[in-house]
């Protein structure tokens, strides 16, 4: 079991300063290899672009046989197969965590474990963050960047006012329901709020479905179909319906996206919502939460699923890459995205630089890239600069490693979420909403979208 690190959750581009010592270079073509890589910031982001260019220069100095060409192109699942077939895809692609399992199943990306294993610290990777990038046999196909896991954010001050223990947030949905009702009754604030617009209703419903043991999509032959018209999602929606209409614990404003929720939370109007530790920064820096020490977070509550939704970006190598380019790509991935997270000196430099801004949040926990021993070293390195109360994140830190990390739906996730927004909105705004009918219609709509995107 791996603990969560008190990481910084900030860009690592400017700190990729140490060599990885990863691959011996065996199998490379003669002469210089030109490696085309996604992940270059756009020209409008001049500081990040300058950091990227410095990282490229440092890498090329340490790897004189490799020339890196950056690309700011974004991965598009609708065009990737055609670009791959036409040889127009980059040698390193950046994809959201919705995509790896589909790319792996379609054999569109290269297995990387053999090359990754040449890095001395490969076995220190946290297996929890590699699992969504692996196949059933354990072969690894990518390197993650800034992975995250969802939890239950809660207002410690409202917990105290409601007579609840702020150090022990609810860990089951039955407990969430009971405590949300108590907060509403004792404080007059919304005990729990669920996002419902801008595709975020479907996104939140996905998290709920996972905690109830369900799926949003499932493979069917050479395509994918909706899987949410089943008991887990129905139970999740029944829970929301009961909290909204029977308990009256969700307040009156039901049309919210994440920014709406965090703004209301920062103002002390919400007891609980689903989010990540990183939303602390938004509450503090964007919405000026008066008492930021009221921020607390626990693991995502469960109802039999023992899972939480994870996300972030992943770097992968397309199947079309030669053996030499694959080896070069892994060197780049380790240098750019693994080594800076592993290096305690780099972590301390990032923390020190961030701490120079009194309004910044230093030490907000995130998923650890590496094992407990290495994370303990990183935690110690950044400790002098941490300005958040880590004990208020402790329930999430200790509870999240016990859960399975599950990625978002692998095919057209945003389109699925858009359809499910209307389902969530109906349940939260119509006391007589028919969950079965809503899900049946949504299933038909989503299956049409999934069929249209067959690759």
mmCIF file of N, CA and C in Angstrom, residues 37-43 49 52 69-75 90 94:
data_model
loop_
_atom_site.group_PDB
_atom_site.id
_atom_site.type_symbol
_atom_site.label_atom_id
_atom_site.label_comp_id
_atom_site.label_asym_id
_atom_site.label_seq_id
_atom_site.Cartn_x
_atom_site.Cartn_y
_atom_site.Cartn_z
ATOM 1 N N UNK A 37 7.623 15.076 -30.356
ATOM 2 C CA UNK A 37 6.937 14.833 -29.091
ATOM 3 C C UNK A 37 5.809 15.828 -28.874
ATOM 4 N N UNK A 38 4.657 15.334 -28.485
ATOM 5 C CA UNK A 38 3.588 16.206 -28.032
ATOM 6 C C UNK A 38 3.899 16.662 -26.603
ATOM 7 N N UNK A 39 3.200 17.685 -26.169
ATOM 8 C CA UNK A 39 3.396 18.200 -24.821
ATOM 9 C C UNK A 39 4.045 19.562 -24.779
ATOM 10 N N UNK A 40 4.396 20.122 -25.937
ATOM 11 C CA UNK A 40 4.977 21.464 -25.970
ATOM 12 C C UNK A 40 3.882 22.500 -25.721
ATOM 13 N N UNK A 41 4.088 23.429 -24.797
ATOM 14 C CA UNK A 41 3.076 24.455 -24.542
ATOM 15 C C UNK A 41 2.867 25.332 -25.771
ATOM 16 N N UNK A 42 1.699 25.968 -25.883
ATOM 17 C CA UNK A 42 1.447 26.858 -27.024
ATOM 18 C C UNK A 42 2.304 28.104 -26.942
ATOM 19 N N UNK A 43 2.474 28.775 -28.081
ATOM 20 C CA UNK A 43 3.314 29.974 -28.142
ATOM 21 C C UNK A 43 2.787 31.082 -27.237
ATOM 22 N N UNK A 49 6.638 27.723 -22.398
ATOM 23 C CA UNK A 49 7.328 27.365 -23.635
ATOM 24 C C UNK A 49 8.841 27.514 -23.465
ATOM 25 N N UNK A 52 10.055 24.602 -21.538
ATOM 26 C CA UNK A 52 10.076 23.403 -22.383
ATOM 27 C C UNK A 52 11.320 23.410 -23.280
ATOM 28 N N UNK A 69 11.870 17.445 -31.419
ATOM 29 C CA UNK A 69 11.007 18.455 -32.032
ATOM 30 C C UNK A 69 9.683 18.479 -31.275
ATOM 31 N N UNK A 70 9.385 19.594 -30.619
ATOM 32 C CA UNK A 70 8.154 19.681 -29.848
ATOM 33 C C UNK A 70 6.945 19.944 -30.721
ATOM 34 N N UNK A 71 5.783 19.476 -30.254
ATOM 35 C CA UNK A 71 4.516 19.705 -30.941
ATOM 36 C C UNK A 71 3.464 20.096 -29.915
ATOM 37 N N UNK A 72 2.719 21.142 -30.223
ATOM 38 C CA UNK A 72 1.625 21.555 -29.342
ATOM 39 C C UNK A 72 0.293 20.949 -29.766
ATOM 40 N N UNK A 73 0.347 20.034 -30.751
ATOM 41 C CA UNK A 73 -0.878 19.369 -31.206
ATOM 42 C C UNK A 73 -1.483 18.548 -30.076
ATOM 43 N N UNK A 74 -2.798 18.531 -30.020
ATOM 44 C CA UNK A 74 -3.504 17.751 -29.006
ATOM 45 C C UNK A 74 -4.004 16.444 -29.608
ATOM 46 N N UNK A 75 -4.055 15.415 -28.787
ATOM 47 C CA UNK A 75 -4.566 14.119 -29.227
ATOM 48 C C UNK A 75 -6.063 14.223 -29.531
ATOM 49 N N UNK A 90 2.849 11.975 -34.062
ATOM 50 C CA UNK A 90 4.135 12.194 -33.403
ATOM 51 C C UNK A 90 4.667 10.884 -32.812
ATOM 52 N N UNK A 94 0.512 12.671 -26.212
ATOM 53 C CA UNK A 94 -0.029 13.006 -24.898
ATOM 54 C C UNK A 94 -1.537 12.790 -24.934
#
